[in-house]
Coordinates of C-alpha atoms in Angstrom, one line a residue:
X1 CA 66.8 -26.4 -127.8
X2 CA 69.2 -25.8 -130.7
X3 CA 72.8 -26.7 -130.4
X4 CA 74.5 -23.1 -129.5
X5 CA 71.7 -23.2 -126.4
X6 CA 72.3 -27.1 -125.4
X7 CA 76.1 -25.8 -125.9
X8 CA 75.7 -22.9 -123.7
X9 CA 73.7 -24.9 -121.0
X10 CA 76.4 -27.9 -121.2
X11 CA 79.2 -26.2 -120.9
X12 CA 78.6 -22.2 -119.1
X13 CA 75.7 -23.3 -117.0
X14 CA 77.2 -27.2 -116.0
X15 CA 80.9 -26.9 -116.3
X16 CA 80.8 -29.6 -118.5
X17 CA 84.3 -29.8 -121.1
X18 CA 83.4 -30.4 -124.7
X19 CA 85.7 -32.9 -126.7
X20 CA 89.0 -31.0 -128.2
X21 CA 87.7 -32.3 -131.9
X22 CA 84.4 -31.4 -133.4
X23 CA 82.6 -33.1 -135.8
X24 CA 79.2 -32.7 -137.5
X25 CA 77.6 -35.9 -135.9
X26 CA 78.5 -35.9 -132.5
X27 CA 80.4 -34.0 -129.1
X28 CA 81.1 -35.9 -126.2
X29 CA 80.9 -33.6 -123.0
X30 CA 83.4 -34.4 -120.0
X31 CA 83.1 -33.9 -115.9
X32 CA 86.2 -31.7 -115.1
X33 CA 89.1 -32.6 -117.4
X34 CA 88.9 -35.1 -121.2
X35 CA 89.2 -38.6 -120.1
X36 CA 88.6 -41.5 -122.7
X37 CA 90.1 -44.4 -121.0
X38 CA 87.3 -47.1 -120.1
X39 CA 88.1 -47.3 -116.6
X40 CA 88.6 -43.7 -115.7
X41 CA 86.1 -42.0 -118.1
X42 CA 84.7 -38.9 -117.4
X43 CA 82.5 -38.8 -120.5
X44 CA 79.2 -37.3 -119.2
X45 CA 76.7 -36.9 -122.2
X46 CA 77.2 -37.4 -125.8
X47 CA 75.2 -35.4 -128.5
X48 CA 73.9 -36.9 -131.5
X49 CA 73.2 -34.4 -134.3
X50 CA 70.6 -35.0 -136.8
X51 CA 71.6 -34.4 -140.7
X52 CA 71.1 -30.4 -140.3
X53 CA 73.6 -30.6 -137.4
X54 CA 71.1 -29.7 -134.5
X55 CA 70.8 -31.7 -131.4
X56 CA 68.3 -34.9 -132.3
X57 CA 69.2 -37.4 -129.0
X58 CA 71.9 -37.1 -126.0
X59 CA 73.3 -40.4 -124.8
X60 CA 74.2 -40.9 -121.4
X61 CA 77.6 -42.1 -121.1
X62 CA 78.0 -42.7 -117.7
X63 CA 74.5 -45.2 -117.1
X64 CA 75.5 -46.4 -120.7
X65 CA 78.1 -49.8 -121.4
X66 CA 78.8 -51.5 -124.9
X67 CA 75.7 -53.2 -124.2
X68 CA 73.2 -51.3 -123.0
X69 CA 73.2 -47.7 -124.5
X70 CA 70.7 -45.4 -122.4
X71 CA 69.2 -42.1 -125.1
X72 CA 67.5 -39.0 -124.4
X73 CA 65.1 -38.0 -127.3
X74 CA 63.8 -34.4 -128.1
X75 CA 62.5 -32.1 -126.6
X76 CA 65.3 -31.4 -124.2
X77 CA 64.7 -28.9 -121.2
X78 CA 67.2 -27.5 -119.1
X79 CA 66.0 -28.4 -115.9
X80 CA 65.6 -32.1 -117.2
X81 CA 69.0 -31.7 -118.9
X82 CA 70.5 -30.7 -115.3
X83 CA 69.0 -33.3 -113.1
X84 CA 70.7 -36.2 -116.1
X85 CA 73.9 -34.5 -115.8
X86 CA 74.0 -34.5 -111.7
X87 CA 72.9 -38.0 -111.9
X88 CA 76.1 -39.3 -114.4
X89 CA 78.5 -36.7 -112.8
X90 CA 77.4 -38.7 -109.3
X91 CA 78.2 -42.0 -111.2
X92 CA 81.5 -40.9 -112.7
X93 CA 82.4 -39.4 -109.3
X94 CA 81.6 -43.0 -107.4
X95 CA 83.6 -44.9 -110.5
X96 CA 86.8 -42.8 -110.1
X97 CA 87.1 -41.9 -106.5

């Protein structure tokens, strides 16, 4: 999956919000609204791009803490992709609520 298609899937098919800033190593996506404070994140994946800018592993920020970072290597399906994101929107939703 190249990045416009992991784009696409992220953020038409999930309804996931893509960080404000881009940059050529990674994009943090977000569950509803761009919320970087620790204690009320709502960072869902982050994508890792390898050196010609295409997706090379997705980390999952919810399951993931300073010491324990949880990665997803290529290749990335969609209906895997979907399932990951339920699972950390789920976690973020239990965290916040």
């Amino acid at each position: 999956m190249n990045r416009e298609a992991l784009h696409g899937l992220l953020v038409n098919t999930l309804g996931l919000v893509p960080q404000p800033l881009a940059n050529a190593v990674s994009c943090t996506y977000f569950h509803q609204k761009v919320e970087w404070h620790p204690a009320r994140s709502t960072r869902v994946f982050r994508v890792l791009f390898d050196a010609g800018g295409e997706p090379d592993r997705i980390q999952l920020c919810a399951s993931s803490d300073n010491n324990n970072t949880v990665l997803i290597g290529r290749p990335f399906s969609a209906r895997a992709l979907t399932e990951l994101a339920v699972q950390e929107i789920r976690r973020i939703e239990a965290r916040t609520a």
